[in-house]
Coordinates of C-alpha atoms and ligand atoms in Angstrom, one line a residue:
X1 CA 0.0 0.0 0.0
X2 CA 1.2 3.6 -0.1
X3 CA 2.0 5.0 2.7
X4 CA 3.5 8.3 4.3
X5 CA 6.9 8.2 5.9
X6 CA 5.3 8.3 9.0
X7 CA 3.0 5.3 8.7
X8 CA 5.9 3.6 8.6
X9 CA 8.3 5.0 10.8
X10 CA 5.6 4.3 13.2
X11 CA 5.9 1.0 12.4
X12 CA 9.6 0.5 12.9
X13 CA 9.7 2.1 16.3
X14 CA 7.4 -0.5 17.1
X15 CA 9.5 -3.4 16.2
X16 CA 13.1 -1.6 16.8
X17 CA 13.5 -1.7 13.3
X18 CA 14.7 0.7 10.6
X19 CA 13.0 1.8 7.2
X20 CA 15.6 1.4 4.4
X21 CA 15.2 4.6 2.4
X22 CA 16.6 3.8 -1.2
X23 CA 17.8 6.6 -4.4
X24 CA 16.3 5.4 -7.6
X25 CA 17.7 7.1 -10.2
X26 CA 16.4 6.0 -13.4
X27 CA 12.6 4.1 -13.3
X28 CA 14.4 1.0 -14.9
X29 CA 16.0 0.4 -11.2
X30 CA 12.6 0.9 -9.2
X31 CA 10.2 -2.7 -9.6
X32 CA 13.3 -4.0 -8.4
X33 CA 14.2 -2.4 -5.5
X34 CA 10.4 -2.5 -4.0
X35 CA 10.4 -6.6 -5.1
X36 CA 13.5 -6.6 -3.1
X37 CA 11.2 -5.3 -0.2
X38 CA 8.1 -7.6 -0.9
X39 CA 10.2 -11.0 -0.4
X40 CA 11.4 -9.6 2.9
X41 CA 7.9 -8.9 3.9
X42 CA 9.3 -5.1 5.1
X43 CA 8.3 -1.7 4.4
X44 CA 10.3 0.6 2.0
X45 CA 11.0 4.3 1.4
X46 CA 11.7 4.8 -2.3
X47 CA 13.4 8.8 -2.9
X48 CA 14.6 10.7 -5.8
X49 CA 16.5 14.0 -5.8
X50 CA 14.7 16.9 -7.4
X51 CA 16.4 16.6 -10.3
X52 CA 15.6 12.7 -10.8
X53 CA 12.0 14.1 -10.0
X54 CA 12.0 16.2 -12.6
X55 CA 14.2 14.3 -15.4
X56 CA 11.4 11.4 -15.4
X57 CA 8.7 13.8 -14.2
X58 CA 6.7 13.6 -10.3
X59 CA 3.5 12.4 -11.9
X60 CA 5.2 9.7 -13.7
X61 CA 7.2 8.4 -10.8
X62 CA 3.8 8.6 -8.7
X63 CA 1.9 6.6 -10.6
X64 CA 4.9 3.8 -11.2
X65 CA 5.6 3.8 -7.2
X66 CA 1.5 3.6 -6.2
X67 CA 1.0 0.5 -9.1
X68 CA 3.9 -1.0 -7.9
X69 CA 2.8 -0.9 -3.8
X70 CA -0.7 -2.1 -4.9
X71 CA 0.1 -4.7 -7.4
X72 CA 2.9 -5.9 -4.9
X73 CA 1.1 -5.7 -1.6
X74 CA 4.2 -3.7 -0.2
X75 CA 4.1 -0.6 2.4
X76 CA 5.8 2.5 0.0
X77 CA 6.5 6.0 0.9
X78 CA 7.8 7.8 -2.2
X79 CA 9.9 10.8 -0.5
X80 CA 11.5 13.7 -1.8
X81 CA 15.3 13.8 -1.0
X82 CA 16.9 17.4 0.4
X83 CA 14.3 19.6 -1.8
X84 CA 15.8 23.4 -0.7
X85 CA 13.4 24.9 -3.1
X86 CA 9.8 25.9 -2.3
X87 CA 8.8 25.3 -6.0
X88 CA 9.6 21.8 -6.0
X89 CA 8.1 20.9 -2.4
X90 CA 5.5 22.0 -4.0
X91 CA 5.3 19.9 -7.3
X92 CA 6.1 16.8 -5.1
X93 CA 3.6 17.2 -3.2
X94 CA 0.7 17.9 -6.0
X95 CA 1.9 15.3 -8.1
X96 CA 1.3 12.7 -5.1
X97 CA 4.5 12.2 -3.5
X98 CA 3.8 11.4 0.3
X99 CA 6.8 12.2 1.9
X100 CA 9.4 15.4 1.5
X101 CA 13.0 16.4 3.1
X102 CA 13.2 20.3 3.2
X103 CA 16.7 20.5 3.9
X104 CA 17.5 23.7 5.6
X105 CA 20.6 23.0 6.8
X106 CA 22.9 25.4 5.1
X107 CA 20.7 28.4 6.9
X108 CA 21.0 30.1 9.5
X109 CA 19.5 27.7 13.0
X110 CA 16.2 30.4 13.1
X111 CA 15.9 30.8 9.4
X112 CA 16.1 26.9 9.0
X113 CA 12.8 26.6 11.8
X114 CA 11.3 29.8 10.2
X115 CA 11.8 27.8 6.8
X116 CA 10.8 24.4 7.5
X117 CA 8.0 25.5 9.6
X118 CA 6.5 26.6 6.4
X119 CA 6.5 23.7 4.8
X120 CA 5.5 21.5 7.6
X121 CA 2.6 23.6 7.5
X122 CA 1.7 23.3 3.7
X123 CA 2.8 19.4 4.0
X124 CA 0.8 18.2 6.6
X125 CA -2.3 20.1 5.7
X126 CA -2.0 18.1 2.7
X127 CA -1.3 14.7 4.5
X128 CA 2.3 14.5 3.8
X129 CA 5.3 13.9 5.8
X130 CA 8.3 16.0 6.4
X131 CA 11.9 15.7 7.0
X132 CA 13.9 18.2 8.1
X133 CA 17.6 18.6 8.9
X134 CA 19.9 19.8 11.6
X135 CA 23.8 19.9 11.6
X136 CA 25.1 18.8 8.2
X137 CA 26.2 15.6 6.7
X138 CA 29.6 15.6 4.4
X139 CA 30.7 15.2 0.9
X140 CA 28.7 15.6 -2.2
X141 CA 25.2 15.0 -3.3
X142 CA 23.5 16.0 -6.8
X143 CA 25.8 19.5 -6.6
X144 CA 25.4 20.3 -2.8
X145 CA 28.5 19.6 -1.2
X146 CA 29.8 20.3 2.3
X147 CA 33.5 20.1 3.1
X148 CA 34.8 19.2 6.2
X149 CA 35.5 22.2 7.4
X150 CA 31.7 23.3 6.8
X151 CA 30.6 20.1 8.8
X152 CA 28.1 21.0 11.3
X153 CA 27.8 17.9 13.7
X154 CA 23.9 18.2 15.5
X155 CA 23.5 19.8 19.2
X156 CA 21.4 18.3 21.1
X157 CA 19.5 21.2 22.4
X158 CA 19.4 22.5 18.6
X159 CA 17.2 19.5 17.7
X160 CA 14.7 20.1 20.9
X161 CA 13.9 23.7 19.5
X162 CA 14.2 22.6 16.2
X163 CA 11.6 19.4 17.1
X164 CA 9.1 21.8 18.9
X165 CA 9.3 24.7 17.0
X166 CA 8.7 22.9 13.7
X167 CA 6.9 19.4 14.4
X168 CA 8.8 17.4 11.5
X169 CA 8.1 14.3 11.2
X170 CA 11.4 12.9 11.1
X171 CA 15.0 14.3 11.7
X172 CA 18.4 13.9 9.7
X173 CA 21.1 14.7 11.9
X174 CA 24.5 15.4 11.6
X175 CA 26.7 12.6 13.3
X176 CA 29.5 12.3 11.1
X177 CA 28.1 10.6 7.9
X178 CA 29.3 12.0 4.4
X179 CA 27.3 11.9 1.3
X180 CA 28.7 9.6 -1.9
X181 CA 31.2 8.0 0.4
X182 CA 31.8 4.6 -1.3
X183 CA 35.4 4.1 -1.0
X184 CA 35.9 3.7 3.0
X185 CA 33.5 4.0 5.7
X186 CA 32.9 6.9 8.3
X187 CA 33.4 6.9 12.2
X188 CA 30.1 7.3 12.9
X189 CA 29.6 9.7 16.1
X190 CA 27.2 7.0 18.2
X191 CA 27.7 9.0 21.5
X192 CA 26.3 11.9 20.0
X193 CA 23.2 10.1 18.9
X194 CA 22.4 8.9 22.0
X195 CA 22.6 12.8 23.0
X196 CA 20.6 13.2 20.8
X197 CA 18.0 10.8 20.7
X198 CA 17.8 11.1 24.6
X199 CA 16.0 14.9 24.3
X200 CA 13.8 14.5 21.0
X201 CA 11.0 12.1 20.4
X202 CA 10.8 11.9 16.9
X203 CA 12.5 9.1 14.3
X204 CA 16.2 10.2 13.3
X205 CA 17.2 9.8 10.1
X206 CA 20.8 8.8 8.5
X207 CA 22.3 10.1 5.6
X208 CA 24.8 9.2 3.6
X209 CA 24.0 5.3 4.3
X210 CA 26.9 4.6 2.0
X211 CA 29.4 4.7 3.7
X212 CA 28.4 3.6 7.3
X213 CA 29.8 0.4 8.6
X214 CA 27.4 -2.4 8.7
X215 CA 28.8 -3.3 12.1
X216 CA 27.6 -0.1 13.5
X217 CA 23.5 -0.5 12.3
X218 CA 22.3 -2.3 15.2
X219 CA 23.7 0.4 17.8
X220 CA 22.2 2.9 15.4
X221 CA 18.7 1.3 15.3
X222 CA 19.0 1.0 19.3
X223 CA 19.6 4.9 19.4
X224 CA 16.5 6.2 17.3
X225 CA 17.1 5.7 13.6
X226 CA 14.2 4.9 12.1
X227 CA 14.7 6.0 8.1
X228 CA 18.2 5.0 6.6
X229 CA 19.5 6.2 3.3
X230 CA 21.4 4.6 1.0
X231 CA 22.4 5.7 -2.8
X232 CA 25.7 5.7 -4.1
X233 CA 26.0 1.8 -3.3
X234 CA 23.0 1.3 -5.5
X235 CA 24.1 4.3 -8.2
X236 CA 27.6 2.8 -8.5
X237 CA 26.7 -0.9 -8.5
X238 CA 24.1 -0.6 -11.4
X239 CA 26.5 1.7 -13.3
X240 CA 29.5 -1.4 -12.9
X241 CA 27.3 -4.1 -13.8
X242 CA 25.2 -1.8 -16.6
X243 CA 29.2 -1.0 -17.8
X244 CA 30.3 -4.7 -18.3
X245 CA 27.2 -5.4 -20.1
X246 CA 27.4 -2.7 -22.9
X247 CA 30.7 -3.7 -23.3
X248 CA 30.1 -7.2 -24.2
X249 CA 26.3 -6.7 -25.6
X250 CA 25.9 -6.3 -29.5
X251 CA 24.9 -2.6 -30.3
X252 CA 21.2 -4.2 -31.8
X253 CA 20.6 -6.8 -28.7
X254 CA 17.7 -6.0 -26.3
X255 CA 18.2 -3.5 -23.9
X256 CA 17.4 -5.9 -21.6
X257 CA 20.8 -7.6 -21.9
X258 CA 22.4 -4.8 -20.1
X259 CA 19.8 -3.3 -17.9
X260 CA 18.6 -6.4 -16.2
X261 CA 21.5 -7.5 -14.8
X262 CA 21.9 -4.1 -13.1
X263 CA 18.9 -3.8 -11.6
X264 CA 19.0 -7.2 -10.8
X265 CA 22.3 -6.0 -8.5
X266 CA 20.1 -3.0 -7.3
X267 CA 17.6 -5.5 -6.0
X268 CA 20.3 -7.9 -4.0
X269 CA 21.7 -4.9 -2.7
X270 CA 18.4 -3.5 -1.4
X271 CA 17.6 -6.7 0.0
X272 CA 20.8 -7.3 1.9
X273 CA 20.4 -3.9 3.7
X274 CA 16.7 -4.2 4.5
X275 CA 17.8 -7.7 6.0
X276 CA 19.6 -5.5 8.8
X277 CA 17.9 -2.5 9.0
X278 CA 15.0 -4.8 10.5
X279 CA 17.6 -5.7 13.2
X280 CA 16.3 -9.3 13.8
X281 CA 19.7 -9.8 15.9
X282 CA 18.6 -7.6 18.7
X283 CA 15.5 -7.6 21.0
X284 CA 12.5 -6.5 18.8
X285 CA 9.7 -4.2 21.1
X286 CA 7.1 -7.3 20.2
X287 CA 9.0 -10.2 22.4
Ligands
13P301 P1 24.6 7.8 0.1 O1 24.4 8.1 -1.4 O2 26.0 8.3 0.5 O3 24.3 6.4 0.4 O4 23.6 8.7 0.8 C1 22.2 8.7 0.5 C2 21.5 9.8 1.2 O5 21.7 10.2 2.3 C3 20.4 10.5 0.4 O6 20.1 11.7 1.0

């Protein structure tokens, strides 16, 4: 069914479990990735930048996400990822989308609640969810890019005004995760979560998925993370495997030939990851 990020970040809290939240970047890479879901029997976030949004068009990626959650039986919120710009909150949100991020994190702490106040206001009247985010996360996504200098790690008593004052729906803080890391993996700051996650009662969210250990999820889960994001694993996976196959494909074979085999690495990957996130290794809520 289709769903809004809350619906199921409600659900995860209940089992100590975390929502795997998933980049798409072309619509070939999509039936895979909520199939991937289906034969784990969990929930999934599907999200695409504004500029995936609009390269295959909101109404278009709607439609294929509701079918899909219907057809599938399979609990989707289709979110918008780190939309800074009114216009395409907006879009999102007419076209169908159920979930957005308004990232405000490069503003100043009182224009960022002035900000996503707003659009908490225009999202929920509406029956959409909303991100927001506090502190920064590193490294470089779709043209934002923070260096680490300009790494803002989350206060804790930031995110309790920020909570209040706003009422998102869910949180992305900063804790030492880095965008598009794919070649090592960050020290994630787990003390700070805790900080964090002891003053505000609302689902944290992790960016920059990528490049967190795996070691490190359950401690994560245990501390408040409900939505998890993961891209560049997917992005650079399917672009290795879709590589290799043009390579050895005849220029007039099928499409198929290439593109299948990538997606069908999307999928495993998407798969593996949900297979933590839902944390079966640690005392679920429900025993
Ligand atoms: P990665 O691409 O580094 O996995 O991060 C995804 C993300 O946080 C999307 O906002």
């Amino acid at each position: 069914m289709y769903k809004t990020l809350k619906d199921l970040t409600n659900q995860a809290e209940k089992l100590n479990m975390t929502v795997g939240a998933f980049n798409m970047h072309n619509l070939e890479m999509l039936p895979g990735m909520i199939r991937g879901a289906k034969e784990l029997g969990a929930p999934i976030v599907i999200q695409t930048s504004v500029d995936t949004a609009k390269y295959i068009g909101y109404s278009v990626i709607v439609a294929v996400v509701k079918q899909l959650a219907n057809e599938l039986m399979v609990d989707v919120a289709l979110h918008l990822d780190h939309a800074r710009d009114f216009d395409a909150i907006k879009d999102a949100i007419d076209a169908g989308y159920s979930s957005i991020m308004f990232d405000g994190s490069n503003l100043p702490f009182k224009e960022n609640i002035a900000k996503t106040k707003l659009v908490v206001e225009y999202a929920h009247t509406r029956g959409v969810s909303v991100e927001g985010e506090l502190g920064t996360i590193g490294g470089t996504e779709e043209g934002i890019s923070v260096s680490e200098e300009d790494k803002v790690y989350t206060r804790a008593e930031d995110a309790v005004v920020f909570v209040r004052e706003t009422e998102v729906d869910a949180l992305a803080v900063g804790i030492g995760t880095n965008h598009g890391q794919f070649k090592s993996k960050t020290d994630v700051q787990v003390p700070l979560l805790k900080e964090i996650h002891s003053v505000v009662d609302v689902p944290l969210v992790i960016h920059g998925g990528t490049g967190v250990k795996e070691e490190d999820y359950p401690e994560l889960i245990n501390n408040g993370i409900r939505k998890f994001n993961v891209g560049t694993e997917l992005l650079v996976n399917w672009t290795q495997e879709a590589k290799e196959c043009f390579a050895e494909t005849a220029v007039n074979k099928s499409l198929r030939h290439n593109i299948i085999p990538a997606n069908e690495k999307v999928k495993e990957i998407v798969k593996h990851k949900i297979a933590l996130f839902m944390n079966l290794g640690e005392k679920s809520n429900l025993e």
